[in-house]
PDB file of C-alpha atoms in Angstrom:
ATOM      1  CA  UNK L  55      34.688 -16.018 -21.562  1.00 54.00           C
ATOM      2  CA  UNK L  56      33.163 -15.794 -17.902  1.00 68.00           C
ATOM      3  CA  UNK L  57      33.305 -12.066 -17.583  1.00 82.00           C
ATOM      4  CA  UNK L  58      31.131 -11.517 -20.866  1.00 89.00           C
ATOM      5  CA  UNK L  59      27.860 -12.744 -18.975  1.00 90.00           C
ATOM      6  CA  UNK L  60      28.739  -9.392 -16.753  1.00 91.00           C
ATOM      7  CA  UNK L  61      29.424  -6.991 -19.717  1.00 92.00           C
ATOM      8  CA  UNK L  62      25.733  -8.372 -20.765  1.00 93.00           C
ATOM      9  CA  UNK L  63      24.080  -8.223 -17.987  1.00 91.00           C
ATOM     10  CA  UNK L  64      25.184  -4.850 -17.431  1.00 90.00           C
ATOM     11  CA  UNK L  65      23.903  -3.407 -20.313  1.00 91.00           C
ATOM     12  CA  UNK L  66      20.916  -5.153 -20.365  1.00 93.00           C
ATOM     13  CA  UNK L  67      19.610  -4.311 -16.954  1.00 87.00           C
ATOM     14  CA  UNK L  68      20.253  -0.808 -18.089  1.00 84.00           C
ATOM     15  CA  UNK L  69      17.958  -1.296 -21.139  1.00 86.00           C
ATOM     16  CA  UNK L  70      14.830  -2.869 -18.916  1.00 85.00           C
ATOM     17  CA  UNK L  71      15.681  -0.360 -16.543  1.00 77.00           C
ATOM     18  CA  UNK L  72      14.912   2.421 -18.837  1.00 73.00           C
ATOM     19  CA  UNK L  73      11.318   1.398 -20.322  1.00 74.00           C
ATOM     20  CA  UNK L  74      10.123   0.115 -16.617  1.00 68.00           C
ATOM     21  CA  UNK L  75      11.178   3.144 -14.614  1.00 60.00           C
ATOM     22  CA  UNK L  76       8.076   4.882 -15.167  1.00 59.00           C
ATOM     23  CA  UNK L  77       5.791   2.359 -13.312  1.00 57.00           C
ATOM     24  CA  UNK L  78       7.865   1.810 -10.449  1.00 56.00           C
ATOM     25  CA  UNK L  79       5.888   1.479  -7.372  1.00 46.00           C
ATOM     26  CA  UNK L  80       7.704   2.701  -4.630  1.00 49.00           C
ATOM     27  CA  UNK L  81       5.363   5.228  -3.541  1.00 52.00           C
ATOM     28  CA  UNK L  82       2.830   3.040  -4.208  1.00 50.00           C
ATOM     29  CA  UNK L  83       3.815   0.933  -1.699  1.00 51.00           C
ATOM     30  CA  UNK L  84       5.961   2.779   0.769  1.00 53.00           C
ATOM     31  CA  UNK L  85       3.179   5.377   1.745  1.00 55.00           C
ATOM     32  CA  UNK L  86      -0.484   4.863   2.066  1.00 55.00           C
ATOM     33  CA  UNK L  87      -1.921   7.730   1.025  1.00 59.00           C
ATOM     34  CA  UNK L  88      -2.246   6.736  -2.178  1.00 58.00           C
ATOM     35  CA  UNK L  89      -6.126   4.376  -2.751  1.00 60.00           C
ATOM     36  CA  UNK L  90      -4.570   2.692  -6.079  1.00 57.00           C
ATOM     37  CA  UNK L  91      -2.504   3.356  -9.244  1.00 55.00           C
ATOM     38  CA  UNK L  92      -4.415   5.596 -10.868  1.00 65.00           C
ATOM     39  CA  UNK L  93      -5.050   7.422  -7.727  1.00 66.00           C
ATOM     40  CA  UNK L  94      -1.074   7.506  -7.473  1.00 65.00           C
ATOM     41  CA  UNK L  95      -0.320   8.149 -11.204  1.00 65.00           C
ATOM     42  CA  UNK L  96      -2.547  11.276 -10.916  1.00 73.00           C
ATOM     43  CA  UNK L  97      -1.614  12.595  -7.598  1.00 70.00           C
ATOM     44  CA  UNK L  98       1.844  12.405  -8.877  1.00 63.00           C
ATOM     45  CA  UNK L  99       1.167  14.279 -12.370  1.00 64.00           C
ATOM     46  CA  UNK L 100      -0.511  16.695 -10.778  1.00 74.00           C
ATOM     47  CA  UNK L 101       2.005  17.808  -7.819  1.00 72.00           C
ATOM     48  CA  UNK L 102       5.140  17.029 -10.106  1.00 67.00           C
ATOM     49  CA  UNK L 103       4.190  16.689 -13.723  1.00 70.00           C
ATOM     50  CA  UNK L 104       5.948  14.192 -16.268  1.00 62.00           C
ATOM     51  CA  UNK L 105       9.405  14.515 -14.375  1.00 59.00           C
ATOM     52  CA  UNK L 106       7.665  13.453 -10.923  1.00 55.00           C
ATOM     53  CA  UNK L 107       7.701   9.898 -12.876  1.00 57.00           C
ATOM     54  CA  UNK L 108      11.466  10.118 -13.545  1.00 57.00           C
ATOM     55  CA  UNK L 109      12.544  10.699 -10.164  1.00 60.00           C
ATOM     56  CA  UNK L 110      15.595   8.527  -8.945  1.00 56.00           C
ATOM     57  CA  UNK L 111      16.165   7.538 -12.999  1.00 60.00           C
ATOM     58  CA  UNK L 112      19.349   8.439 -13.099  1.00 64.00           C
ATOM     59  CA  UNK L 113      21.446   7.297  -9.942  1.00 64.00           C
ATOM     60  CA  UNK L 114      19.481   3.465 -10.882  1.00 66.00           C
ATOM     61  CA  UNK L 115      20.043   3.789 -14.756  1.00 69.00           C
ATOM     62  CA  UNK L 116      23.579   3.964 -13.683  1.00 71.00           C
ATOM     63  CA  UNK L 117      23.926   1.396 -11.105  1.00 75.00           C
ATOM     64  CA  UNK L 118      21.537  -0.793 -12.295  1.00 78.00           C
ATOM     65  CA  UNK L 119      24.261  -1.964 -14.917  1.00 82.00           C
ATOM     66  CA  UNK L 120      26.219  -3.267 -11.915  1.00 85.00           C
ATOM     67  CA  UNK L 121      23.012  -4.969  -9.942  1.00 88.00           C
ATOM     68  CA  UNK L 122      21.974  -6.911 -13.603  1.00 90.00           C
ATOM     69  CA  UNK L 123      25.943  -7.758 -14.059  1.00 92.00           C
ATOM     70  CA  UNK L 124      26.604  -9.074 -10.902  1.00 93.00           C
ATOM     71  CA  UNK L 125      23.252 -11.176 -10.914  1.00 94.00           C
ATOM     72  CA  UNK L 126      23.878 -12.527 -14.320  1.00 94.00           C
ATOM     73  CA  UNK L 127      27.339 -13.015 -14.370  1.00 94.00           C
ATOM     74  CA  UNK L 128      26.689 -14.830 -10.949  1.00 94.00           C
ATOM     75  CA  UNK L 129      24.292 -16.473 -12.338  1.00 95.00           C
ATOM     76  CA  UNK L 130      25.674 -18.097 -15.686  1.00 93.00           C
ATOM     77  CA  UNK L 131      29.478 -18.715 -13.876  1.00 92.00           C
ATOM     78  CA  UNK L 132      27.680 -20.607 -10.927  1.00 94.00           C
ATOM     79  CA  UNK L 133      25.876 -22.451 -13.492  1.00 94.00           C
ATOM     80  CA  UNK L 134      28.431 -23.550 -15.513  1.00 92.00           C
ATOM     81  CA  UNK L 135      30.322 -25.024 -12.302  1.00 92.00           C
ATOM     82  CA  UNK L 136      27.173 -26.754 -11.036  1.00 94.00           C
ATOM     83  CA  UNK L 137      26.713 -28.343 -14.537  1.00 91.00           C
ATOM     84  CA  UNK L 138      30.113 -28.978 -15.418  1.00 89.00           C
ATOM     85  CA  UNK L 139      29.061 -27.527 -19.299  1.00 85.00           C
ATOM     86  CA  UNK L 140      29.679 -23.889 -20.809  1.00 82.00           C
ATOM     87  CA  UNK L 141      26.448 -21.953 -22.216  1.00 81.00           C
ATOM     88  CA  UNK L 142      26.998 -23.140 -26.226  1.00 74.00           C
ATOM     89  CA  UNK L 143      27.160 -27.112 -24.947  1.00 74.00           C
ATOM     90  CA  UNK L 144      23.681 -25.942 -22.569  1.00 75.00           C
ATOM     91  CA  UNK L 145      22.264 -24.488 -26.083  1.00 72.00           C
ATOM     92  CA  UNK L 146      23.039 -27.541 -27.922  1.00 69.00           C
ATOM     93  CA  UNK L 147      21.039 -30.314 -25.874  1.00 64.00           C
ATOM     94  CA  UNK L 148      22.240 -30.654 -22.749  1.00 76.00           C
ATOM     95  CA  UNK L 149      20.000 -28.517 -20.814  1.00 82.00           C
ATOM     96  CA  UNK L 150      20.579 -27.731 -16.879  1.00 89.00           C
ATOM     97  CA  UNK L 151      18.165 -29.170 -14.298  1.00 93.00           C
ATOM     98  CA  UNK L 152      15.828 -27.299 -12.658  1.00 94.00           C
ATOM     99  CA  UNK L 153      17.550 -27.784  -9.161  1.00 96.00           C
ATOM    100  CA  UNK L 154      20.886 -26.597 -10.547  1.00 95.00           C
ATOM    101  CA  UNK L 155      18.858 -23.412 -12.181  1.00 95.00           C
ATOM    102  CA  UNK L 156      17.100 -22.687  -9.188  1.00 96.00           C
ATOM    103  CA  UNK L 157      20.509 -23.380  -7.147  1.00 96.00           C
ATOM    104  CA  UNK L 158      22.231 -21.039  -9.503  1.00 96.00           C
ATOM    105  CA  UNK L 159      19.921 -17.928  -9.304  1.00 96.00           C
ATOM    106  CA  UNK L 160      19.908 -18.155  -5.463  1.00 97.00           C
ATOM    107  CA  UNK L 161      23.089 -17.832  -5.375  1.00 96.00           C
ATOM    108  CA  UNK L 162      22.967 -14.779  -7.597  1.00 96.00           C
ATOM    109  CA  UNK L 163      20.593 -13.129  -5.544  1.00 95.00           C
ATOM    110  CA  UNK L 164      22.738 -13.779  -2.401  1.00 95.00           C
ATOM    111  CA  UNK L 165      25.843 -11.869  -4.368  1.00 95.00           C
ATOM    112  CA  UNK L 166      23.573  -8.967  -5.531  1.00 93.00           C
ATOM    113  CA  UNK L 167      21.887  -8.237  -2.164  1.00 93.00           C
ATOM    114  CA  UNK L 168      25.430  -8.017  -0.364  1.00 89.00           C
ATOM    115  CA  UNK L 169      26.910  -6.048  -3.092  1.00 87.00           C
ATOM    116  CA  UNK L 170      23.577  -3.664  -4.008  1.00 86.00           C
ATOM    117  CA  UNK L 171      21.640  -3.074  -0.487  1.00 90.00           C
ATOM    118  CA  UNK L 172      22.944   0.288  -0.638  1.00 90.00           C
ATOM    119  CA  UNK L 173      21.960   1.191  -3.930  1.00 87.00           C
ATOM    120  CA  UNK L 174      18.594   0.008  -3.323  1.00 87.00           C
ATOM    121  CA  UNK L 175      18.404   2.306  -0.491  1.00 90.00           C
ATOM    122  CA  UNK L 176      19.512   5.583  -2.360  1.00 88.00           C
ATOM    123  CA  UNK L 177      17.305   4.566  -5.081  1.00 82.00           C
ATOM    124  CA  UNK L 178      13.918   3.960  -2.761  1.00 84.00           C
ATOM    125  CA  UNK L 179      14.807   7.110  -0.403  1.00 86.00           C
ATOM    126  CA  UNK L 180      15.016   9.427  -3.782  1.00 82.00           C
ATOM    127  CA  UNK L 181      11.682   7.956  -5.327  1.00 75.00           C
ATOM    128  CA  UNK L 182       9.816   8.205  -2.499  1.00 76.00           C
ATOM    129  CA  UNK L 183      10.486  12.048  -1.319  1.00 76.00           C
ATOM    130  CA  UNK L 184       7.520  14.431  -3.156  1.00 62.00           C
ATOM    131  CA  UNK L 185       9.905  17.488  -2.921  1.00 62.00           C
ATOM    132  CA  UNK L 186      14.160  18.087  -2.987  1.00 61.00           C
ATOM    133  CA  UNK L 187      13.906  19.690   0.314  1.00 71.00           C
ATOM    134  CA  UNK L 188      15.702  16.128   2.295  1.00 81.00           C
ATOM    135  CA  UNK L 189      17.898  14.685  -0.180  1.00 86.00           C
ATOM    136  CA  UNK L 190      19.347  16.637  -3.895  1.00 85.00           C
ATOM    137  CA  UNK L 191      20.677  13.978  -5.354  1.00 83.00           C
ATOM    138  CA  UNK L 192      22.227  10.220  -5.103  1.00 85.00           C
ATOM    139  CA  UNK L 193      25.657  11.455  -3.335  1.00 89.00           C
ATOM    140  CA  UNK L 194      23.952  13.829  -0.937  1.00 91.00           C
ATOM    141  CA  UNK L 195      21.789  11.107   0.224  1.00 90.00           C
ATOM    142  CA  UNK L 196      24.484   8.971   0.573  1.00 91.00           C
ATOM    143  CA  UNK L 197      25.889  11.743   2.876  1.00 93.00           C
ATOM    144  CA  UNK L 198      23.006  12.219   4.638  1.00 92.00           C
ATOM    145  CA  UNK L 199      22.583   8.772   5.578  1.00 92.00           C
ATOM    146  CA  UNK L 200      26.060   8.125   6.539  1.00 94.00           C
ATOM    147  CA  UNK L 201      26.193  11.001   8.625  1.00 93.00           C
ATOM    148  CA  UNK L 202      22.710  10.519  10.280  1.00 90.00           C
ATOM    149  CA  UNK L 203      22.454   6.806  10.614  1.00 89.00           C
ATOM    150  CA  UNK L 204      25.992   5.317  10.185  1.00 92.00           C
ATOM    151  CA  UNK L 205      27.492   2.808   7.947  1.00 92.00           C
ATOM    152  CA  UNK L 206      24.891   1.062   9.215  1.00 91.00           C
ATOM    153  CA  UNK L 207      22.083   2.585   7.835  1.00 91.00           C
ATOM    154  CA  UNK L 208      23.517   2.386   4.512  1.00 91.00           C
ATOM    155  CA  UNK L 209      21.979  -1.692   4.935  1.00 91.00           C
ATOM    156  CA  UNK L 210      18.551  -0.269   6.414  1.00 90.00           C
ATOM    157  CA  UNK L 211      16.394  -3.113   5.037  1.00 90.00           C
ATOM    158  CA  UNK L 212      19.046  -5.690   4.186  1.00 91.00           C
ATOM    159  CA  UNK L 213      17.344  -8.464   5.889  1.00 93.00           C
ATOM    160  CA  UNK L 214      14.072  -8.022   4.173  1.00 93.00           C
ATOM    161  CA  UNK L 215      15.558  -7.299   0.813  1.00 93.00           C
ATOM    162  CA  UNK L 216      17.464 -10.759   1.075  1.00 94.00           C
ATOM    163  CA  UNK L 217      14.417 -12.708   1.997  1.00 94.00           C
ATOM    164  CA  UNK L 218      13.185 -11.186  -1.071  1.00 93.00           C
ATOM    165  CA  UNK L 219      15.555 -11.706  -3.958  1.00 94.00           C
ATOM    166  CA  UNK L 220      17.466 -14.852  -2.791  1.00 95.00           C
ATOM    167  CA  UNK L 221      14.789 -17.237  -3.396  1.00 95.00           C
ATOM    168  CA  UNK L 222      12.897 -14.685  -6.033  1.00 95.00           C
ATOM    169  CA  UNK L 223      16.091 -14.768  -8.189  1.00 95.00           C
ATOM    170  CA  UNK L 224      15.825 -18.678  -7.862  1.00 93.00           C
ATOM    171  CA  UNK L 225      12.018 -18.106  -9.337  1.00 92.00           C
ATOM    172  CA  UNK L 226      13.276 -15.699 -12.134  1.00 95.00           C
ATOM    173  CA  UNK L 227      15.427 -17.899 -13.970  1.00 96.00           C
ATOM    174  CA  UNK L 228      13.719 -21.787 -13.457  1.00 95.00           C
ATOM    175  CA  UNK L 229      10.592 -20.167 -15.795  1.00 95.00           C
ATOM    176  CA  UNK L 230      12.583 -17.958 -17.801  1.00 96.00           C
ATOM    177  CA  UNK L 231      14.456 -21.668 -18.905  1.00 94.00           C
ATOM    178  CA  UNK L 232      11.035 -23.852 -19.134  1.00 94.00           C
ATOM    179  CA  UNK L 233       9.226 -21.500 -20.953  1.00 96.00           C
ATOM    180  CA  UNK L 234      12.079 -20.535 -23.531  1.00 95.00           C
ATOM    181  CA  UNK L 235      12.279 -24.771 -23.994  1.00 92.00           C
ATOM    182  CA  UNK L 236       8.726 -25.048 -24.765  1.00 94.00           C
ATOM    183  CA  UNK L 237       8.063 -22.284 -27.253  1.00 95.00           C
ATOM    184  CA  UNK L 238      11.281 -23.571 -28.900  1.00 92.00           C
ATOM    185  CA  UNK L 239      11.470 -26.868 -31.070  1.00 89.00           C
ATOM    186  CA  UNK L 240      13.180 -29.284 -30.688  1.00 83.00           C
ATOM    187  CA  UNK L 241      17.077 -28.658 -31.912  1.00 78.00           C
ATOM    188  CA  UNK L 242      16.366 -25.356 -32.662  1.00 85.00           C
ATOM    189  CA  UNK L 243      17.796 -22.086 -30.971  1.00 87.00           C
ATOM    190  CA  UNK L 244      14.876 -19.857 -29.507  1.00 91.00           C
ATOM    191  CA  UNK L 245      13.744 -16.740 -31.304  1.00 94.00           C
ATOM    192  CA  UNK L 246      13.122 -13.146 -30.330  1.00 96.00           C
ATOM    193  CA  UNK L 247       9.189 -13.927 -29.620  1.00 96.00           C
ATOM    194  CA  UNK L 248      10.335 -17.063 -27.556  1.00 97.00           C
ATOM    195  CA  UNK L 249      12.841 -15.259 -25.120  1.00 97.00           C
ATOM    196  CA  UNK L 250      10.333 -12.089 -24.850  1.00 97.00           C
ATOM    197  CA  UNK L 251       7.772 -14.417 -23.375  1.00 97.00           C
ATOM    198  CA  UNK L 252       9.770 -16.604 -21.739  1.00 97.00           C
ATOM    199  CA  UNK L 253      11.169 -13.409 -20.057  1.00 97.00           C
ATOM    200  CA  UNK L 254       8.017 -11.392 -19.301  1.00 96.00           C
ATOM    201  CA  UNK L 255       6.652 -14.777 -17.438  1.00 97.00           C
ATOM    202  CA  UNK L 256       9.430 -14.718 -15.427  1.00 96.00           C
ATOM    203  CA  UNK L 257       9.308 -10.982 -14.338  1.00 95.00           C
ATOM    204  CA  UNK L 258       5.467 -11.542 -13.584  1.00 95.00           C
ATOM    205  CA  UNK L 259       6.341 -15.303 -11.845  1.00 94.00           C
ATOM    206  CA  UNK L 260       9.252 -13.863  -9.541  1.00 94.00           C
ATOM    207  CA  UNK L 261       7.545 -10.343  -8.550  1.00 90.00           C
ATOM    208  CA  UNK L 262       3.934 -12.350  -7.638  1.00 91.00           C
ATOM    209  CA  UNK L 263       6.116 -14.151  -5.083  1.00 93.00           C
ATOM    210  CA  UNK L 264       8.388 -10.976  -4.058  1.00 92.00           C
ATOM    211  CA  UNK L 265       6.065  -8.069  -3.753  1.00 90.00           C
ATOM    212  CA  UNK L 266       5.310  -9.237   0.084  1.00 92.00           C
ATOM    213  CA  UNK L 267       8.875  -8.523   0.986  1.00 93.00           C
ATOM    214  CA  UNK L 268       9.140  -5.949  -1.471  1.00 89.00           C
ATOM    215  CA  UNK L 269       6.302  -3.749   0.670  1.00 90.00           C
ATOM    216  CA  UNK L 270       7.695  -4.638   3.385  1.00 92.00           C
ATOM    217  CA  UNK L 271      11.373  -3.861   2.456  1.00 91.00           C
ATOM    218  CA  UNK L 272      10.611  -0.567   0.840  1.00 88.00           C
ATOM    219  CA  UNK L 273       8.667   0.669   4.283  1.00 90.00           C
ATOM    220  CA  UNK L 274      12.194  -0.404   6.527  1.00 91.00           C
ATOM    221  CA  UNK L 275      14.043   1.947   4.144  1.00 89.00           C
ATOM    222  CA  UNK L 276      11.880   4.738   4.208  1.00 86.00           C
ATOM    223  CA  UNK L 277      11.738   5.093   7.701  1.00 80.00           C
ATOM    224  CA  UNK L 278      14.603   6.479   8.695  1.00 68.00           C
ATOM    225  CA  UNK L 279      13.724   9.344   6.037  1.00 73.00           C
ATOM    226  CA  UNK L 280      10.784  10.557   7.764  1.00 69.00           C
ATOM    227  CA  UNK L 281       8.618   7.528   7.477  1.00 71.00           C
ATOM    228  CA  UNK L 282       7.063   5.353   9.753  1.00 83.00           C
ATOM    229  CA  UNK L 283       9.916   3.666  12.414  1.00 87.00           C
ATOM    230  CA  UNK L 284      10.261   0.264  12.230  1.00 90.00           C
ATOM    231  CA  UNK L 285      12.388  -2.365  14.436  1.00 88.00           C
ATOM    232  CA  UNK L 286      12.605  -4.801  12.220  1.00 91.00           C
ATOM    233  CA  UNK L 287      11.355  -7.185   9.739  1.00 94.00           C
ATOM    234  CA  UNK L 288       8.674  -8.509  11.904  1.00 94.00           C
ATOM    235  CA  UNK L 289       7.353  -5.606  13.756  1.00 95.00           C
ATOM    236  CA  UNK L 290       6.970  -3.884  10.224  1.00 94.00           C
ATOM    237  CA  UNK L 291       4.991  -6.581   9.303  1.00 95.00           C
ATOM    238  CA  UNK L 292       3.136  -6.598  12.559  1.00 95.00           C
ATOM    239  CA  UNK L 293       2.195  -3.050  12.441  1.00 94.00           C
ATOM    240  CA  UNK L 294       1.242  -2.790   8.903  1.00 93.00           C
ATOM    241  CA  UNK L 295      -1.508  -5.768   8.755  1.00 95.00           C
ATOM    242  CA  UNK L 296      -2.925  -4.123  11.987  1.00 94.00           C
ATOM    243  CA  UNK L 297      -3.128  -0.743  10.537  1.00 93.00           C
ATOM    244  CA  UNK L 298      -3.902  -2.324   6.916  1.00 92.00           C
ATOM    245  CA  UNK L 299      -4.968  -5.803   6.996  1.00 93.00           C
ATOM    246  CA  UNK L 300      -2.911  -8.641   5.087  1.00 93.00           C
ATOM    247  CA  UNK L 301      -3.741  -6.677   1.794  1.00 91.00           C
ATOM    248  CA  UNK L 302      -1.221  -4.664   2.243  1.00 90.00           C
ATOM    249  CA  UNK L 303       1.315  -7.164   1.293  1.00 91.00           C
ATOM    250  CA  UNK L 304      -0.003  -7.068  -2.356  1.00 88.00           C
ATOM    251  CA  UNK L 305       0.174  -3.694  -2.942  1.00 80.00           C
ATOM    252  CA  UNK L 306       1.523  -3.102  -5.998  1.00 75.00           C
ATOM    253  CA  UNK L 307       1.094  -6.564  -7.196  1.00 83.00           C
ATOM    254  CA  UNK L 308      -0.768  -5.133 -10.471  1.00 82.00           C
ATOM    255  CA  UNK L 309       1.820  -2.182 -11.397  1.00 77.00           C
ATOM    256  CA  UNK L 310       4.254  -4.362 -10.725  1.00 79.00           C
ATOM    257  CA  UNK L 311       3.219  -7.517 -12.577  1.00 84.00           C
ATOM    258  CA  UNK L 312       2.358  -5.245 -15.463  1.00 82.00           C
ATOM    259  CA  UNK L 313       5.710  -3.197 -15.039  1.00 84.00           C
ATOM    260  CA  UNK L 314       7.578  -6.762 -15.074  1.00 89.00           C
ATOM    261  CA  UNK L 315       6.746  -7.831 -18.194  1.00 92.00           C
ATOM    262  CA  UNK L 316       8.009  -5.439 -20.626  1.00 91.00           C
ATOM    263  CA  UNK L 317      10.667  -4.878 -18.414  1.00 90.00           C
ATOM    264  CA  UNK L 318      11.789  -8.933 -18.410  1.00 94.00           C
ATOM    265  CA  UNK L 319      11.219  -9.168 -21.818  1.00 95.00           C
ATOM    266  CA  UNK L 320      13.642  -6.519 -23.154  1.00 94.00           C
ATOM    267  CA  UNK L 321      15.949  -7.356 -20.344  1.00 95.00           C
ATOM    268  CA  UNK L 322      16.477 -10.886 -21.494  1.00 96.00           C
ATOM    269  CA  UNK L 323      15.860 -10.279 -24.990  1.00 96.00           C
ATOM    270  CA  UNK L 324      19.185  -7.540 -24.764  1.00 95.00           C
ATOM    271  CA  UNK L 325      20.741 -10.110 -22.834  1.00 95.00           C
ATOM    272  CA  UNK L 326      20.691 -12.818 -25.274  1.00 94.00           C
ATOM    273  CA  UNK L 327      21.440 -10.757 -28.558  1.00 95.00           C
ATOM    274  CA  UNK L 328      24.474  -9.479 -26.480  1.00 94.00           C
ATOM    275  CA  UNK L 329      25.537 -13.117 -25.963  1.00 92.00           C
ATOM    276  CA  UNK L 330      25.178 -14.363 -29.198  1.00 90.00           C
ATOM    277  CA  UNK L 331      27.177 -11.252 -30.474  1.00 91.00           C
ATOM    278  CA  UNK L 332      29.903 -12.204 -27.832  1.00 88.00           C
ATOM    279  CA  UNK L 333      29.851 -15.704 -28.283  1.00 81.00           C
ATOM    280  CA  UNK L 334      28.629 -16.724 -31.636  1.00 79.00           C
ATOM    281  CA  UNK L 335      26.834 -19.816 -31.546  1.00 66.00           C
ATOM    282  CA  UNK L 336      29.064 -23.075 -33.497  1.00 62.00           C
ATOM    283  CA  UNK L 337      27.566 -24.325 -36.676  1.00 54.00           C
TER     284      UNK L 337
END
């Protein structure tokens, strides 16, 4: 049934979310007084400890469930329309094209961004303060921003987060599908080390093209929290390759391409044994 996809996605994006949260690089790329990731890592461990790592877990662990839901609920519905088939008959031979996979996980993307942009926010604004002093938790910062910035500012960022996840979500399923087909044979279903692969390519594939946008999206958010002011997309991007050079678009590339594996993999891997335990495959 169509809303199934959600119930899995949910709980899988909590899953991923949980062994990935660790390595998030928001500071990382947000601020630039860190030189690298170990440089980072150790800063952090030093001023914070072991929780300093764990900051803005719980408000994402939470709401991440809704971001994976909508994206692959969108996702697998939009899918099914585009191919005229249902997941089992998809499973069984009659594999979507790439166009209608890429087509399909745009579309997701579009749905998340206009749904999660303000969770995004809360989440980057609470990883990225070194101290409780500005915001205490997920609803005071929601407070804070609405009373200091307006509804408005609740989207801070929009624009560059959509550049960055409508065509990235495209990117995240198209390999997740080719490279589940070709570690499969022929008329069989994939297996566990299949769909971890084929998922921890696609985490690396999608955030090698989205970390750009990713930099750039987590600096528009953190400025109205005491960071660097920004007018917009462009000027943000302006500034920071003449303060930084074009490097700076890549920071993060490593934590994050080595953050996106494991994540991808468990994420997908949850996703399918949910499926198959909510829609048993025919014999």
């Amino acid at each position: 049934m169509p809303f199934l996809e959600f119930i899995a996605g949910s709980i899988s994006g909590a899953v991923g979310l949980a062994v990935g949260h660790p390595l998030d690089t928001v500071r990382l790329q947000a601020q630039s007084a860190y030189k690298g990731i170990l440089h980072c890592v150790t800063k952090t461990y030093a001023h914070e400890g072991l929780h300093g790592f764990f900051k803005g877990m719980a408000f994402p662990v939470l709401t991440t469930g809704l971001t994976n839901s909508i994206v692959f609920g969108s996702y697998s519905n939009v899918l099914d329309y585009l191919t005229q088939s249902q997941r089992s008959d998809r499973s069984e031979g009659k594999p979507a094209s790439a166009a209608q996979v890429f087509t399909a996980g745009c579309f997701s993307g579009l749905v998340q961004v206009s749904v999660c942009a303000p969770i995004d926010l809360v989440k980057v604004r609470l990883q990225g303060q070194t101290t409780a002093d500005r915001y205490r938790g997920p609803l005071h910062c929601l407070t804070v921003i609405l009373k200091e910035e307006g509804p408005r500012g609740l989207f801070r960022g929009g624009l560059a987060l959509a550049l960055r996840d409508v065509p990235c979500y495209g990117l995240y399923f198209l390999p997740y599908e080719v490279t589940r087909k070709a570690l499969t044979e022929s008329g069989q279903q994939p297996g566990t080390f299949a769909i971890l692969m084929a998922g921890g390519v696609a985490g690396v594939v999608t955030w090698a093209f989205a970390t750009p946008m990713d930099v750039v999206k987590a600096r528009l958010q953190m400025s109205g929290a005491g960071g660097r002011e920004y007018s917009g997309v462009l000027h943000c991007m302006r500034v920071s390759v003449r303060e930084e050079g074009v490097r700076v678009f890549f920071k993060g590339l490593l934590l994050n391409s080595l953050r996106a594996f494991p994540v991808n993999a468990v994420t997908f891997l949850s996703y399918e044994t949910l499926m198959k335990i909510f829609c048993p495959p025919t014999r």
